[in-house]
Short mmCIF file of C-alpha atoms and ligand atoms in Angstrom, two decimals:
data_model
loop_
_atom_site.label_atom_id
_atom_site.label_comp_id
_atom_site.label_asym_id
_atom_site.label_seq_id
_atom_site.Cartn_x
_atom_site.Cartn_y
_atom_site.Cartn_z
CA MET A 14 45.31 130.25 -123.25
CA ASP A 15 46.78 129.39 -119.87
CA LYS A 16 47.44 125.78 -120.90
CA LYS A 17 49.84 124.38 -123.48
CA ALA A 18 49.41 121.18 -125.45
CA THR A 19 52.09 119.84 -127.75
CA VAL A 20 51.41 117.35 -130.52
CA ILE A 21 54.40 115.39 -131.81
CA GLY A 22 53.88 114.28 -135.39
CA ALA A 23 52.07 116.75 -137.65
CA GLY A 24 50.56 114.08 -139.88
CA ASN A 25 46.95 113.03 -140.20
CA VAL A 26 46.22 112.26 -136.55
CA GLY A 27 48.50 114.98 -135.16
CA ALA A 28 47.22 117.84 -137.31
CA THR A 29 43.59 116.84 -136.74
CA ALA A 30 44.21 116.68 -132.98
CA ALA A 31 45.85 120.13 -133.12
CA MET A 32 42.79 121.49 -134.92
CA ARG A 33 40.37 120.05 -132.36
CA LEU A 34 42.46 121.25 -129.38
CA ALA A 35 42.53 124.76 -130.84
CA GLU A 36 38.88 124.89 -131.89
CA LYS A 37 37.78 123.81 -128.44
CA GLU A 38 40.11 126.45 -126.94
CA LEU A 39 41.60 123.82 -124.64
CA ALA A 40 45.15 125.15 -124.91
CA ASP A 41 47.74 126.86 -127.05
CA VAL A 42 49.09 124.25 -129.41
CA VAL A 43 52.61 123.35 -130.56
CA LEU A 44 53.04 120.98 -133.52
CA VAL A 45 56.41 119.23 -133.89
CA ASP A 46 57.57 117.02 -136.75
CA VAL A 47 60.78 115.97 -138.48
CA LEU A 48 59.52 117.28 -141.81
CA GLU A 49 60.85 120.64 -142.92
CA GLY A 50 58.09 123.28 -143.14
CA VAL A 51 55.12 120.95 -142.63
CA PRO A 52 54.39 121.67 -138.95
CA ALA A 53 54.87 125.43 -139.49
CA GLY A 54 52.69 125.32 -142.60
CA LYS A 55 49.86 123.44 -140.91
CA ALA A 56 50.08 125.66 -137.83
CA LEU A 57 49.84 128.77 -140.01
CA ASP A 58 46.91 127.33 -141.96
CA LEU A 59 45.08 126.56 -138.69
CA THR A 60 45.89 130.06 -137.40
CA GLU A 61 44.34 131.56 -140.51
CA ALA A 62 41.16 129.52 -139.91
CA ALA A 63 40.90 130.86 -136.34
CA PRO A 64 39.00 134.08 -137.18
CA ILE A 65 36.31 132.02 -138.91
CA GLU A 66 36.21 129.27 -136.30
CA ALA A 67 36.20 131.97 -133.62
CA HIS A 68 38.93 130.76 -131.31
CA ASP A 69 41.98 132.43 -129.77
CA SER A 70 44.26 129.44 -129.29
CA ARG A 71 47.76 130.13 -130.57
CA ILE A 72 49.20 127.43 -132.83
CA VAL A 73 52.87 127.19 -133.75
CA GLY A 74 54.79 124.60 -135.71
CA SER A 75 58.36 123.47 -135.25
CA THR A 76 60.74 121.16 -137.09
CA ASN A 77 62.89 119.09 -134.72
CA ASP A 78 63.14 121.97 -132.24
CA TYR A 79 61.42 121.13 -128.95
CA ALA A 80 61.94 124.54 -127.31
CA PRO A 81 58.42 125.78 -128.17
CA ALA A 82 57.05 122.73 -126.28
CA ARG A 83 58.63 123.93 -123.02
CA ASP A 84 56.40 123.39 -119.97
CA SER A 85 53.56 121.82 -121.93
CA ASP A 86 50.78 120.47 -119.72
CA VAL A 87 49.92 117.68 -122.13
CA VAL A 88 51.92 116.09 -124.95
CA ILE A 89 50.15 113.90 -127.49
CA ILE A 90 52.60 111.67 -129.36
CA THR A 91 51.53 110.55 -132.84
CA ALA A 92 54.97 110.40 -134.43
CA GLY A 93 55.68 107.29 -136.41
CA ILE A 94 54.62 105.58 -139.54
CA PRO A 95 50.98 104.53 -139.96
CA ARG A 96 49.70 101.14 -140.98
CA LYS A 97 49.50 100.36 -144.72
CA PRO A 98 47.05 97.79 -146.19
CA GLY A 99 48.08 94.26 -145.26
CA MET A 100 50.30 95.52 -142.44
CA SER A 101 49.47 94.65 -138.84
CA ARG A 102 50.07 97.14 -136.05
CA ASP A 103 52.82 94.82 -134.89
CA ASP A 104 54.71 95.26 -138.18
CA LEU A 105 55.19 98.84 -137.15
CA LEU A 106 57.01 97.78 -134.03
CA SER A 107 60.67 98.26 -134.81
CA THR A 108 60.36 101.57 -136.69
CA ASN A 109 57.99 103.21 -134.27
CA MET A 110 59.95 101.99 -131.26
CA GLY A 111 63.01 104.00 -132.30
CA ILE A 112 60.94 107.08 -133.12
CA MET A 113 59.05 106.88 -129.80
CA GLU A 114 62.26 106.63 -127.81
CA THR A 115 63.83 109.67 -129.51
CA VAL A 116 60.82 111.95 -129.26
CA THR A 117 59.96 111.02 -125.68
CA ARG A 118 63.50 111.83 -124.52
CA GLU A 119 63.22 115.27 -126.15
CA VAL A 120 59.80 115.89 -124.61
CA ALA A 121 60.95 114.84 -121.13
CA GLN A 122 63.74 117.43 -121.22
CA VAL A 123 61.54 120.42 -122.03
CA ALA A 124 58.27 119.38 -120.40
CA PRO A 125 59.19 117.28 -117.36
CA GLN A 126 55.77 117.78 -115.75
CA ALA A 127 53.65 116.92 -118.79
CA VAL A 128 51.10 114.15 -119.05
CA LEU A 129 51.97 112.02 -122.11
CA ILE A 130 49.17 110.66 -124.28
CA ILE A 131 50.57 108.03 -126.62
CA VAL A 132 48.81 107.40 -129.94
CA SER A 133 51.47 105.74 -132.15
CA ASN A 134 51.00 102.03 -132.81
CA PRO A 135 51.44 99.34 -131.69
CA LEU A 136 49.88 101.33 -128.89
CA ASP A 137 50.39 99.33 -125.72
CA ALA A 138 54.00 98.54 -126.65
CA MET A 139 54.70 102.21 -127.46
CA CYS A 140 53.45 103.16 -123.98
CA HIS A 141 56.17 100.94 -122.51
CA VAL A 142 58.82 102.69 -124.62
CA ALA A 143 57.53 106.15 -123.65
CA HIS A 144 57.38 105.22 -119.97
CA THR A 145 60.98 103.99 -119.94
CA ALA A 146 62.41 106.74 -122.15
CA SER A 147 60.69 109.58 -120.25
CA GLY A 148 61.36 108.27 -116.76
CA PHE A 149 57.94 109.76 -115.86
CA PRO A 150 55.85 108.23 -113.07
CA LYS A 151 53.23 105.77 -114.32
CA ASN A 152 50.31 108.16 -113.79
CA ARG A 153 51.72 110.56 -116.39
CA VAL A 154 52.01 108.07 -119.27
CA LEU A 155 48.84 106.77 -120.86
CA GLY A 156 47.75 105.39 -124.17
CA MET A 157 44.83 106.22 -126.44
CA ALA A 158 43.00 103.09 -127.53
CA GLY A 159 39.96 102.34 -125.39
CA VAL A 160 38.30 105.71 -126.08
CA LEU A 161 38.63 105.10 -129.82
CA ASP A 162 37.55 101.46 -129.66
CA SER A 163 34.59 102.39 -127.43
CA ALA A 164 33.61 105.23 -129.78
CA ARG A 165 33.58 102.80 -132.69
CA PHE A 166 31.41 100.38 -130.70
CA ARG A 167 29.09 103.27 -129.72
CA ALA A 168 28.77 104.39 -133.33
CA PHE A 169 27.83 100.85 -134.42
CA ILE A 170 25.30 100.49 -131.56
CA ALA A 171 23.68 103.81 -132.52
CA MET A 172 23.51 102.74 -136.18
CA GLU A 173 22.00 99.37 -135.20
CA LEU A 174 19.23 100.85 -133.03
CA ASN A 175 18.79 104.14 -134.89
CA VAL A 176 19.33 106.19 -131.72
CA SER A 177 21.47 109.18 -130.91
CA VAL A 178 25.15 108.40 -130.37
CA GLU A 179 24.85 110.56 -127.26
CA ASN A 180 22.63 107.91 -125.66
CA THR A 181 25.25 105.22 -126.12
CA HIS A 182 27.96 104.19 -123.70
CA ALA A 183 30.38 101.38 -124.32
CA PHE A 184 33.31 99.77 -122.63
CA VAL A 185 36.19 98.16 -124.46
CA LEU A 186 39.11 96.82 -122.45
CA GLY A 187 42.39 95.13 -123.24
CA GLY A 188 45.09 95.84 -125.79
CA HIS A 189 44.46 97.92 -128.90
CA GLY A 190 44.34 95.25 -131.54
CA ASP A 191 42.60 92.09 -132.53
CA THR A 192 42.48 90.93 -128.91
CA MET A 193 40.59 93.95 -127.55
CA VAL A 194 37.77 93.03 -125.17
CA PRO A 195 34.44 94.80 -125.82
CA LEU A 196 32.10 94.36 -122.83
CA PRO A 197 28.47 94.26 -124.05
CA ARG A 198 27.21 93.88 -120.46
CA TYR A 199 28.63 97.29 -119.55
CA SER A 200 27.55 98.88 -122.83
CA THR A 201 24.28 100.75 -122.60
CA VAL A 202 21.74 102.87 -124.45
CA ALA A 203 20.17 105.48 -122.14
CA GLY A 204 21.27 103.29 -119.22
CA ILE A 205 19.79 100.04 -120.62
CA PRO A 206 22.36 97.29 -121.24
CA ILE A 207 22.54 96.47 -124.95
CA THR A 208 22.14 92.79 -124.05
CA GLU A 209 18.46 93.66 -123.47
CA LEU A 210 18.08 95.54 -126.73
CA ILE A 211 20.10 93.66 -129.35
CA SER A 212 20.21 89.91 -130.11
CA PRO A 213 23.36 88.01 -129.13
CA GLU A 214 24.14 87.34 -132.83
CA ARG A 215 23.91 91.02 -133.74
CA ILE A 216 25.97 92.02 -130.68
CA GLU A 217 28.64 89.55 -131.82
CA ALA A 218 28.59 91.16 -135.28
CA LEU A 219 29.01 94.66 -133.79
CA VAL A 220 31.80 93.42 -131.51
CA ASP A 221 33.54 91.91 -134.52
CA ARG A 222 33.25 95.12 -136.49
CA THR A 223 34.66 97.04 -133.52
CA ARG A 224 37.61 94.66 -133.27
CA ASN A 225 38.34 95.17 -136.95
CA GLY A 226 37.44 98.88 -136.91
CA GLY A 227 40.98 100.06 -137.66
CA ALA A 228 41.53 97.50 -140.42
CA GLU A 229 38.16 98.34 -142.04
CA ILE A 230 39.30 101.94 -142.49
CA VAL A 231 42.81 101.00 -143.64
CA GLY A 232 41.16 98.82 -146.28
CA LEU A 233 39.10 101.76 -147.54
CA LEU A 234 41.75 104.49 -147.38
CA LYS A 235 44.48 102.27 -148.83
CA THR A 236 47.23 104.84 -148.21
CA GLY A 237 47.02 105.23 -144.46
CA SER A 238 44.99 104.58 -141.34
CA ALA A 239 42.08 106.24 -139.53
CA TYR A 240 42.63 109.71 -138.13
CA TYR A 241 39.44 111.66 -137.44
CA ALA A 242 38.22 109.35 -134.66
CA PRO A 243 41.73 108.71 -133.27
CA ALA A 244 42.29 112.48 -133.03
CA SER A 245 38.91 112.99 -131.33
CA ALA A 246 39.75 110.27 -128.83
CA ALA A 247 43.17 111.72 -127.98
CA VAL A 248 41.65 115.18 -127.54
CA GLU A 249 38.90 113.87 -125.23
CA MET A 250 41.67 112.47 -123.01
CA ALA A 251 43.69 115.71 -123.24
CA GLU A 252 40.60 117.71 -122.28
CA ALA A 253 40.03 115.55 -119.19
CA VAL A 254 43.62 116.30 -118.09
CA LEU A 255 43.71 119.99 -119.05
CA LYS A 256 40.39 120.70 -117.29
CA ASP A 257 41.06 118.27 -114.42
CA LYS A 258 37.68 116.69 -115.14
CA LYS A 259 38.15 113.39 -113.25
CA LYS A 260 36.54 111.72 -116.25
CA ILE A 261 36.38 107.95 -116.38
CA LEU A 262 37.64 106.74 -119.74
CA PRO A 263 39.14 103.47 -120.95
CA CYS A 264 42.86 104.12 -121.48
CA ALA A 265 46.06 102.10 -121.66
CA ALA A 266 47.61 102.41 -118.20
CA LEU A 267 50.50 100.65 -116.47
CA LEU A 268 49.00 97.94 -114.26
CA LYS A 269 50.74 96.94 -111.04
CA GLY A 270 48.62 93.99 -110.01
CA GLU A 271 45.22 95.45 -110.89
CA TYR A 272 43.11 92.87 -112.73
CA GLY A 273 45.82 90.37 -111.69
CA ILE A 274 48.20 91.88 -114.28
CA GLU A 275 51.70 92.99 -113.37
CA ASP A 276 53.88 95.63 -115.10
CA LEU A 277 51.94 95.85 -118.33
CA PHE A 278 50.25 98.72 -120.19
CA ILE A 279 46.77 97.62 -121.14
CA GLY A 280 43.36 99.22 -121.61
CA VAL A 281 41.33 99.58 -118.41
CA PRO A 282 38.91 102.21 -117.07
CA VAL A 283 40.83 105.05 -115.43
CA LYS A 284 39.95 108.34 -113.79
CA LEU A 285 41.66 111.12 -115.76
CA GLY A 286 42.50 114.46 -114.19
CA LYS A 287 45.37 116.92 -114.03
CA GLU A 288 47.70 114.26 -112.60
CA GLY A 289 46.94 111.97 -115.53
CA VAL A 290 45.80 108.54 -114.36
CA GLU A 291 44.43 109.39 -110.90
CA GLU A 292 42.83 106.01 -110.31
CA ILE A 293 42.56 102.66 -112.03
CA ILE A 294 39.02 101.40 -111.70
CA GLU A 295 38.66 97.67 -111.20
CA ILE A 296 35.33 96.40 -112.43
CA GLU A 297 33.97 92.94 -111.77
CA LEU A 298 34.64 90.67 -114.75
CA GLN A 299 32.98 87.34 -115.53
CA ALA A 300 35.24 84.33 -116.12
CA ALA A 301 35.05 84.57 -119.95
CA GLU A 302 35.76 88.32 -119.88
CA LYS A 303 38.73 87.81 -117.55
CA GLU A 304 40.04 85.11 -119.84
CA ALA A 305 39.72 87.44 -122.85
CA LEU A 306 41.56 90.19 -120.96
CA ASN A 307 44.34 87.74 -120.06
CA ARG A 308 44.64 86.68 -123.71
CA SER A 309 44.92 90.33 -124.68
CA ALA A 310 47.56 90.86 -121.99
CA ASP A 311 49.52 87.89 -123.37
CA ALA A 312 49.52 89.51 -126.83
CA VAL A 313 50.91 92.77 -125.38
CA ARG A 314 53.50 90.81 -123.34
CA THR A 315 54.70 89.11 -126.54
CA LEU A 316 55.21 92.51 -128.18
CA VAL A 317 57.11 93.84 -125.19
CA ALA A 318 59.36 90.75 -125.32
CA ASP A 319 59.85 91.31 -129.10
CA MET A 320 60.94 94.87 -128.40
CA LYS A 321 63.54 93.66 -125.91
CA ARG A 322 64.84 91.28 -128.59
CA LEU A 323 64.89 94.02 -131.26
CA GLY A 324 66.51 96.61 -129.28
N1 APR B 421 59.71 113.10 -134.74
C1 APR B 421 58.59 113.81 -135.05
N2 APR B 421 57.73 113.42 -135.99
C2 APR B 421 57.99 112.29 -136.65
C3 APR B 421 59.13 111.49 -136.40
C4 APR B 421 60.01 111.95 -135.39
N3 APR B 421 61.12 111.28 -135.06
N4 APR B 421 59.10 110.43 -137.24
C5 APR B 421 57.99 110.54 -137.98
N5 APR B 421 57.32 111.67 -137.65
C6 APR B 421 56.10 112.22 -138.21
C7 APR B 421 56.02 112.03 -139.73
O1 APR B 421 56.85 112.95 -140.41
C8 APR B 421 54.53 112.29 -139.97
O2 APR B 421 54.27 113.64 -140.29
O3 APR B 421 54.95 111.58 -137.73
C9 APR B 421 53.89 111.92 -138.62
C10 APR B 421 52.94 110.74 -138.72
O4 APR B 421 51.86 111.14 -139.48
P1 APR B 421 51.13 110.21 -140.56
O5 APR B 421 52.16 109.51 -141.37
O6 APR B 421 50.10 111.03 -141.24
O7 APR B 421 50.46 109.09 -139.64
P2 APR B 421 49.08 109.19 -138.82
O8 APR B 421 47.97 108.68 -139.66
O9 APR B 421 48.98 110.54 -138.24
O10 APR B 421 49.35 108.10 -137.68
C11 APR B 421 50.33 108.33 -136.67
O11 APR B 421 49.10 107.13 -135.01
O12 APR B 421 47.17 105.89 -135.18
C12 APR B 421 48.55 105.83 -135.11
O13 APR B 421 49.14 103.83 -136.33
C13 APR B 421 49.16 105.22 -136.36
O14 APR B 421 51.38 105.02 -135.51
C14 APR B 421 50.55 105.80 -136.34
C15 APR B 421 50.34 107.17 -135.70
#
């Protein structure tokens, strides 16, 4: 492949993302982890599946050595510890903050031109750490949350109306967490707003389920958090960058006054291409939606302040 994608953290999300990147032949893939043998083992396993899955992406694994990641076009960072039952994303803050800082510094040294896609939670806060530790311009640091939250909303809309998921579009803004802001008005089925197809009470129920989508899966898995959909979401973003698609997706991006928010990573619609965030798209929000976005921004601001206190 003429592109290289590195995935830091060869756990559930990271290994699944590596598999999808390879199977879609988007890039050669490098898996990095702190665990001895695990990234190499998973990379070899995926390589041995390649003849059956019919792809020619090369996949290599590495323990703590970032040299194979040299000149990566995209780096997806999933390193950290996942949420356990009863744990909020915010509980992960102090541990994942240290991990994010270390790995981003390593990545920045070998792949100074890469676009970073942050997946580790608490997402919006981790984007701040990665942005500072990498020293990268704001367009090359973005967080995966909105694509996942929107996909969950789309899945629930399709289930509700018994229609193809492909007909559904949904927009979820704000921080990745309980304060996310699903926008039913901008969520459509074959172009028709769902507000014309689903009752307000049922929409509220779907919105609620979307907000708690991560916790619902943690509750079922018991020993970890969701990974199939998070990996799909990260790979959709990576694909937009690797193929310079100019695709509009909701991502955590550093706002500099857009939506009236200053110096904060938060989920908004962005145009994704080879430069990363090529444009932040400002959509018209109603007063209640704006208020919800501001509440979400306040929650992220609190986390950022907590990080300053912790470290
Ligand atoms: N460098 C590289 N890898 C690391 C480091 C580090 N400093 N610290 C931890 N890791 C690795 C772990 O060894 C593990 O293999 O990160 C991997 C995380 O994988 P899982 O524990 O399976 O977690 P996962 O479900 O993949 O979630 C990863 O994504 O969705 C978020 O909340 C989730 O923050 C979590 C992250």
